[in-house]
XYZ file of C-alpha atoms in Angstrom:
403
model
C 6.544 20.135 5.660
C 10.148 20.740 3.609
C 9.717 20.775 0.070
C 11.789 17.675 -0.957
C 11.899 17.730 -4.810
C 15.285 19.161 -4.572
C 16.629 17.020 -1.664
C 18.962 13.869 -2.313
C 16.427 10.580 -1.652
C 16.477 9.649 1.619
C 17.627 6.294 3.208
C 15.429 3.755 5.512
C 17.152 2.504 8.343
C 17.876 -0.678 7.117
C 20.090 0.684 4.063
C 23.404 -0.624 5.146
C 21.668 -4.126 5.236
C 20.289 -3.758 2.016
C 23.869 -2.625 0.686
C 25.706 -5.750 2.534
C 22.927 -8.000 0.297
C 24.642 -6.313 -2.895
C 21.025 -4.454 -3.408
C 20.639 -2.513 -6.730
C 18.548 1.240 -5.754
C 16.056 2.961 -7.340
C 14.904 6.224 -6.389
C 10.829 6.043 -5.031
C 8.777 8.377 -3.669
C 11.746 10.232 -2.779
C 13.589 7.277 -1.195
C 16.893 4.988 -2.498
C 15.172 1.841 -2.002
C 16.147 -1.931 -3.150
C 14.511 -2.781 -6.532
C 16.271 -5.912 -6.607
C 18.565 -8.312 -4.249
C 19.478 -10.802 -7.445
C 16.833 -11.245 -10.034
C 13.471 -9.688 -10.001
C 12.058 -12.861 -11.107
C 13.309 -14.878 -8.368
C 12.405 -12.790 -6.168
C 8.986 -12.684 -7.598
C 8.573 -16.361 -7.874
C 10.310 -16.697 -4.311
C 6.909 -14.696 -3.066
C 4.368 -16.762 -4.930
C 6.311 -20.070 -3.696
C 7.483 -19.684 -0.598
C 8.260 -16.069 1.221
C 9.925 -12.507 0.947
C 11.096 -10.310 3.090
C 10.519 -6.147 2.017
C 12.024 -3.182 3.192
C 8.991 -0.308 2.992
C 10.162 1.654 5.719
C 9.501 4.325 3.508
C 5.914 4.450 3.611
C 4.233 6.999 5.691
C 2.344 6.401 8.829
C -0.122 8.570 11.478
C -1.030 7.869 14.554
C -4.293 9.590 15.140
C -6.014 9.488 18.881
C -8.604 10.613 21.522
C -11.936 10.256 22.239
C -12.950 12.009 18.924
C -10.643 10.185 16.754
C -13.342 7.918 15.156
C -15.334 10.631 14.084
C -12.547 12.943 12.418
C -11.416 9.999 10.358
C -15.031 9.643 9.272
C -14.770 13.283 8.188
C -11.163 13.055 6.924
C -11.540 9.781 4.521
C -14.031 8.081 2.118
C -14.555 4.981 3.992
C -16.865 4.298 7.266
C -14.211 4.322 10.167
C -16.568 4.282 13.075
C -18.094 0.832 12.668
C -14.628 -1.134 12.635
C -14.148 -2.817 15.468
C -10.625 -2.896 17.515
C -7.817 -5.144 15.944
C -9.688 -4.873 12.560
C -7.951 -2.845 9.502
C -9.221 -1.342 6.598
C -8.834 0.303 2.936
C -9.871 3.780 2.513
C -9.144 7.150 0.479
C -7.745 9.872 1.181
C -10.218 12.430 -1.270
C -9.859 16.201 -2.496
C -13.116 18.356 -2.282
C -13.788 17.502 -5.971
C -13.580 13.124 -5.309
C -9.967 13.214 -6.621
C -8.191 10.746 -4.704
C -5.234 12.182 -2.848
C -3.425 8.315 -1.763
C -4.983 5.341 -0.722
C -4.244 3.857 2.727
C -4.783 1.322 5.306
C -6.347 2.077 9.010
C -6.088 0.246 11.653
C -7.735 0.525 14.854
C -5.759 0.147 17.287
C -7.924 1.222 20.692
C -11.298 2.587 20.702
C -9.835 5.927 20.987
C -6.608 5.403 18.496
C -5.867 4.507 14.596
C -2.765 3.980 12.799
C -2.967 5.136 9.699
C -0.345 3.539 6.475
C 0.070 6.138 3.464
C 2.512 6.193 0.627
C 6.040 7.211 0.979
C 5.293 9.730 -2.038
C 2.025 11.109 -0.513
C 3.220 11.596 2.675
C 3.418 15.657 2.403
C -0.161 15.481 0.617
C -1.606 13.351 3.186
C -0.187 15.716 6.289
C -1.213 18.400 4.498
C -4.797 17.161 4.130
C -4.543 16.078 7.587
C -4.003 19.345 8.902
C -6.495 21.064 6.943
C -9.362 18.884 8.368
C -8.285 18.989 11.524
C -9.247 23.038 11.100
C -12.149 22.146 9.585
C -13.525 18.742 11.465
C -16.904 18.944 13.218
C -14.868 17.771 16.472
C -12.264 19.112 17.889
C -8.908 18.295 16.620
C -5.248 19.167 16.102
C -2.150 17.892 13.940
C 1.129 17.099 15.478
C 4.017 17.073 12.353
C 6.894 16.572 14.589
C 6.627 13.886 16.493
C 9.530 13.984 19.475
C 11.986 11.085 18.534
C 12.505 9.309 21.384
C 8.584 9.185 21.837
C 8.970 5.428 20.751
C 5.935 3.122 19.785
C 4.986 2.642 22.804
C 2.172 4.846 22.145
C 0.308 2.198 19.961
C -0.263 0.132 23.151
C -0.030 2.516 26.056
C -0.737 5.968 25.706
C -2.006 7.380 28.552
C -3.715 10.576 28.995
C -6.374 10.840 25.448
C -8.057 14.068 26.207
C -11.421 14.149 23.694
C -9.187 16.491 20.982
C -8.454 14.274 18.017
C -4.696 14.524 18.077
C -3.235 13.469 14.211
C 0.861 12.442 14.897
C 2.915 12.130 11.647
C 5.460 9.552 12.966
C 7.232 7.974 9.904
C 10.530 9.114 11.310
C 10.316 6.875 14.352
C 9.129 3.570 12.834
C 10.511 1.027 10.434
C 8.088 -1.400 8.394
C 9.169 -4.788 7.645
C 6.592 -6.899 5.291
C 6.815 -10.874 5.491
C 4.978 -11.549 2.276
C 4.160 -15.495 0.859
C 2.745 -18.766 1.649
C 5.908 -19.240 4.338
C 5.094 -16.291 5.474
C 3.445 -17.658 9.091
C 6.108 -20.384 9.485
C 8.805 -17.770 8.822
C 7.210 -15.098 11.767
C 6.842 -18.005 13.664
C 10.098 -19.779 14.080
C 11.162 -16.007 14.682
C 12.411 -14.363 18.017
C 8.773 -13.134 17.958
C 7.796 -13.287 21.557
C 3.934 -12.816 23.127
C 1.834 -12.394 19.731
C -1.430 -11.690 20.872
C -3.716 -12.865 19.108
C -1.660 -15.608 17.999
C -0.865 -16.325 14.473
C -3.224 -19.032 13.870
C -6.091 -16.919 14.972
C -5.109 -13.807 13.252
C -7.431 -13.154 10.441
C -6.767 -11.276 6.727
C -7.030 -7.126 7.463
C -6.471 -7.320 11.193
C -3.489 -7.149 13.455
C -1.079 -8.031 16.817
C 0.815 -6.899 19.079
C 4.305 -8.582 19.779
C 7.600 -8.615 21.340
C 10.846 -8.590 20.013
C 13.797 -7.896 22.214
C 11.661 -6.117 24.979
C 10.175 -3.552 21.838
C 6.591 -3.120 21.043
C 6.413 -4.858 17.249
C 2.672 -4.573 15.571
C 2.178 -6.717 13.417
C -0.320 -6.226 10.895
C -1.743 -9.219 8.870
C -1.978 -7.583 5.366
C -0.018 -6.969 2.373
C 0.466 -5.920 -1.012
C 1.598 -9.058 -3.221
C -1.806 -11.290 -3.199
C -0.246 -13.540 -0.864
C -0.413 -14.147 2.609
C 1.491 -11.875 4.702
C 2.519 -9.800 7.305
C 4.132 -6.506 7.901
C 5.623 -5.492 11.203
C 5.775 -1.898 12.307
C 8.847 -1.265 15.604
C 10.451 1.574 16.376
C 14.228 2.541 14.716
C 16.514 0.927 16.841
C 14.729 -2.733 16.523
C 14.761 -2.830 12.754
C 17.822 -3.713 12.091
C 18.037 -6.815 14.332
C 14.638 -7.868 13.701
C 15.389 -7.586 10.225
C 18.612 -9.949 10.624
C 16.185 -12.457 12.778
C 13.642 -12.529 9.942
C 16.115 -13.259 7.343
C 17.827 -16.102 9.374
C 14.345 -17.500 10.953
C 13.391 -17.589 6.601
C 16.143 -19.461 5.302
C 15.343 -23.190 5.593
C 11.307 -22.048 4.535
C 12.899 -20.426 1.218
C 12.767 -16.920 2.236
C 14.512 -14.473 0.019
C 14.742 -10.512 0.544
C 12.990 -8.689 -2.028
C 12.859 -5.369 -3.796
C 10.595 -3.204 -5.517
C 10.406 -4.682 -8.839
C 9.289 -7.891 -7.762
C 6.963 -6.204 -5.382
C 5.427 -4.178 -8.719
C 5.090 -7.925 -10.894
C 3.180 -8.990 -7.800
C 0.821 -6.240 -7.302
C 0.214 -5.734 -10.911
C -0.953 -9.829 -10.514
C -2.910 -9.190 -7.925
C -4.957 -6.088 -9.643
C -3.847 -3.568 -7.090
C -3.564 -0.412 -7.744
C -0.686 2.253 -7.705
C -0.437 5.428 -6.947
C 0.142 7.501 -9.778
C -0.375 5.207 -12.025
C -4.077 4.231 -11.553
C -4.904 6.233 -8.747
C -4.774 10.061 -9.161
C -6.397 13.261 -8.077
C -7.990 13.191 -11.448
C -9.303 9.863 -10.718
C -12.361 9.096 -8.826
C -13.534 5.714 -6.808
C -15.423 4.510 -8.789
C -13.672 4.767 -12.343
C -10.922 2.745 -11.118
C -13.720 0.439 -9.426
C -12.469 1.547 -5.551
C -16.815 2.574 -5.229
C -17.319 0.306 -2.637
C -15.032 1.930 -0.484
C -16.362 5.599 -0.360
C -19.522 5.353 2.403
C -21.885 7.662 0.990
C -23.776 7.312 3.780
C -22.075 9.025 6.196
C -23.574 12.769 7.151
C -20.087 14.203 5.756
C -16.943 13.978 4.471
C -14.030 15.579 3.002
C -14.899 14.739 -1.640
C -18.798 13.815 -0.637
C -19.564 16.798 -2.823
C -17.458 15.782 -5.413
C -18.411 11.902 -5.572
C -22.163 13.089 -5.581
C -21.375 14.752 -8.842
C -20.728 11.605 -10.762
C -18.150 11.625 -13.244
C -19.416 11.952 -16.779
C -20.849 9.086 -18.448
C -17.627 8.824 -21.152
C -15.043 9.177 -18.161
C -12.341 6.310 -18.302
C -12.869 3.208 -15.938
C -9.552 0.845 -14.989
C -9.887 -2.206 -16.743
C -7.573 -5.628 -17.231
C -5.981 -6.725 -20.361
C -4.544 -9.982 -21.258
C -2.585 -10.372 -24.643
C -0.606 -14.098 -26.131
C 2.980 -13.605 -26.451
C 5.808 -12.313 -25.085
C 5.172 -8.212 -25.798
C 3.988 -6.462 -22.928
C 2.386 -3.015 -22.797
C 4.120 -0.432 -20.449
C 2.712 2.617 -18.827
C 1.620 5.156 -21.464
C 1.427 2.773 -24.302
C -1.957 3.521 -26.163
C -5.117 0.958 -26.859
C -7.430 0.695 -29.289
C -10.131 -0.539 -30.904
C -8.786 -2.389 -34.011
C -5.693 -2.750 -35.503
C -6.333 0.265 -37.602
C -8.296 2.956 -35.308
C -6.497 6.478 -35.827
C -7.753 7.367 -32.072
C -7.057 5.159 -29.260
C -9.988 4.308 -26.578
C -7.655 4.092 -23.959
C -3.820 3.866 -22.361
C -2.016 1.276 -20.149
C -1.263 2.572 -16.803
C 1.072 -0.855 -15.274
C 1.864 -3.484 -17.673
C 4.263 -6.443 -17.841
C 5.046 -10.181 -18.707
C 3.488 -11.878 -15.979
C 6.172 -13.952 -14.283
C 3.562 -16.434 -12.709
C 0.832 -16.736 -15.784
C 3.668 -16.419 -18.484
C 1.622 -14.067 -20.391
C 1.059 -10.199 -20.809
C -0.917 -8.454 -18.399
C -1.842 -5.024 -18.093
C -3.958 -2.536 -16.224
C -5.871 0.273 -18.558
C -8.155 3.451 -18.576
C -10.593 2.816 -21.760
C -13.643 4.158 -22.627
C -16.754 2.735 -21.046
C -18.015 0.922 -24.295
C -14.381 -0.864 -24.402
C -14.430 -1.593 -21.125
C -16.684 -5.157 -20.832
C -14.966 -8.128 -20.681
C -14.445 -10.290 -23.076
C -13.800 -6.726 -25.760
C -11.110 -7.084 -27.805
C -8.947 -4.110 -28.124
C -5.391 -3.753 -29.183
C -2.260 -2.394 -27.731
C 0.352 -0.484 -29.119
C 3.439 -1.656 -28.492
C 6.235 0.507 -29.955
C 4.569 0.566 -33.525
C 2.826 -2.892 -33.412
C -0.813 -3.334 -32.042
C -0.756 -6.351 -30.053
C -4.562 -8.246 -29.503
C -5.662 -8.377 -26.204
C -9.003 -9.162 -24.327
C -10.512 -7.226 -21.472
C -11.038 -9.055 -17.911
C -11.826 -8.641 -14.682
C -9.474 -8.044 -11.926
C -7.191 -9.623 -10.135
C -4.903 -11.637 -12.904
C -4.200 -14.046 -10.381
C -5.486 -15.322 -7.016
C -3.520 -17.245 -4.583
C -5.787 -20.311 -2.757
C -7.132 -19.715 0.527
């Protein structure tokens, strides 16, 4: 992989639409990337009442197949990959030896024999990288592909022919584009789309699992998942489909109140929705289970790539991710400090995401604080540019859309 740290951000396909919508850019994960269309609060609320539309082209995805496929991802990630059954999807970790956590990502299988794999746009050297290094060292046999030929398409998600027994890992972010449909319109809006032959159909398509479509005679998986706490959708089709589809989403939207969306909103409505960001409460410094992801490593399995590393627990002072909630309209930001009381000299812990909640109307805020701060219900205090606002620890998520 090129070392990018240097290199101007990098543009999704769809940037000339987002520029035509008057987008302002941000820079993310090496990307210039909408952060907002007109207001990040509209667009926020837009999600919570009624649907957005997100350009995340720039995460990273793998296509991993063959006949041993199963069994290198059970050796490559924390979670149990094996057991999931086809059109299913599913969280997982991406671990170092030592139970750092390298990115989180979503798997889907897509065949018995094939997985698509979702990482994020800033991890998507680390995740290659570990990628390739367990394909050298995976009890099966298995290889990784970095250049993927262009023109290969995504056809290969429904008809590859030819899986020889070799794992085969594909890094093929430069072929796709990702589209995410994300609110309580967001099945009305897919389906008075140009959306042709979804199989399963909508109705029957159930939370973490995914379709296949059409969409101007392209292959268009669609994946019923998200990252907003709202119903949703994100479709995954090849380059030269994004745009249009794109244009068909936005039009098919309109009369359901569907508004494009950038990344701040998308950042309110995660933060809502206690999920967790890379780099902000996820880290290689970070284990599972102090940022309460333990459920997802399967310690069962005979091996895998940080089992070592989660055996050795962390130690019993080591930081867990906890929720704040404060009155008012201060909010604590990333790196602000929390403590005990409103004179402590040492603080028990620091905000990792924090902001006014534009759906609750309050402060909310994601933390790392010291075990014996860390029941809810503890009052600790948060200081907010010289003035330690009160807030009370609770459990995740802030907010919960009805079923």
């Amino acid at each position: 992989m090129t070392d990018q740290s240097d290199a101007p951000p990098r543009t999704t396909v769809l940037h000339a639409r987002h520029e035509a919508l008057s987008a302002s850019f941000t820079d993310f994960g090496g990307w210039l990337m909408p952060v907002r269309y007109t207001s990040d609060l509209a667009e926020h609320h837009a999600v919570r009442t009624a649907a957005g539309l997100f350009d995340i082209s720039h995460m990273a995805e793998f296509l991993v197949t063959g006949h041993d496929a199963a069994a290198f991802l059970d050796y490559a990630l924390a979670g149990a990959i094996s057991p999931m059954r086809t059109g299913k999807a599913k969280y997982s970790l991406v671990l170092s030896e030592d139970g750092g956590i390298i990115d989180d990502v979503i798997v889907y299988r897509i065949a018995e024999d094939r997985f698509l794999v979702i990482a994020n746009a800033g991890n998507r050297d680390a995740v290659a990288a570990a990628f390739a290094e367990r394909a050298r060292r995976a009890p099966v046999a298995a290889s990784f592909v970095a250049e993927r030929p262009a023109d290969a398409g995504i056809e290969a998600f429904g008809h590859l022919e030819g899986v020889s027994g070799v794992a085969t890992v594909e890094d093929i972010t430069d072929q796709v584009a990702l589209i995410a449909v994300q609110g309580p319109a967001a099945r009305a809006v897919l389906e008075a789309s140009p959306l042709e032959g979804t199989d399963p159909s909508l109705d029957a398509l159930g939370y973490y699992a995914w379709a296949s479509a059409r969409f101007q005679g392209e292959h268009v998986f669609v994946g019923r998942t998200g990252y907003t706490g709202e119903d949703g959708f994100e479709l995954l089709v090849p380059n030269r489909a994004a745009g249009a589809l794109w244009d068909a989403l936005l039009d098919a939207g309109k009369p359901h109140g569907l508004v494009p969306a950038g990344l701040a909103a998308r950042d309110t409505l995660r933060l809502e929705a206690g999920m967790p960001l890379y780099g902000h409460e996820l880290t290689l410094d970070i284990v599972p289970a102090q940022a309460g992801l333990g459920r997802v490593v399967a310690l069962g399995k005979d091996d895998f790539i940080g089992k070592a590393g989660i055996a050795a627990a962390p130690p019993s002072d080591a930081p867990v991710l906890v929720g704040l909630v404060a009155d008012g309209r201060r909010a604590g930001r990333a790196g602000y400090a929390v403590f005990d009381s409103p004179d402590a000299g040492t603080p028990v812990g620091e905000i990792t995401s924090g902001a006014l909640s534009p759906t609750l109307g309050h402060p909310i805020a994601m933390a790392f604080v010291a075990p014996a701060a860390a029941e809810p219900g503890t009052d600790l205090f948060i200081d907010v540019r010289g003035t330690r606002i009160p807030a009370i620890v609770t459990t995740l998520p802030f907010y919960r859309r009805n079923s």
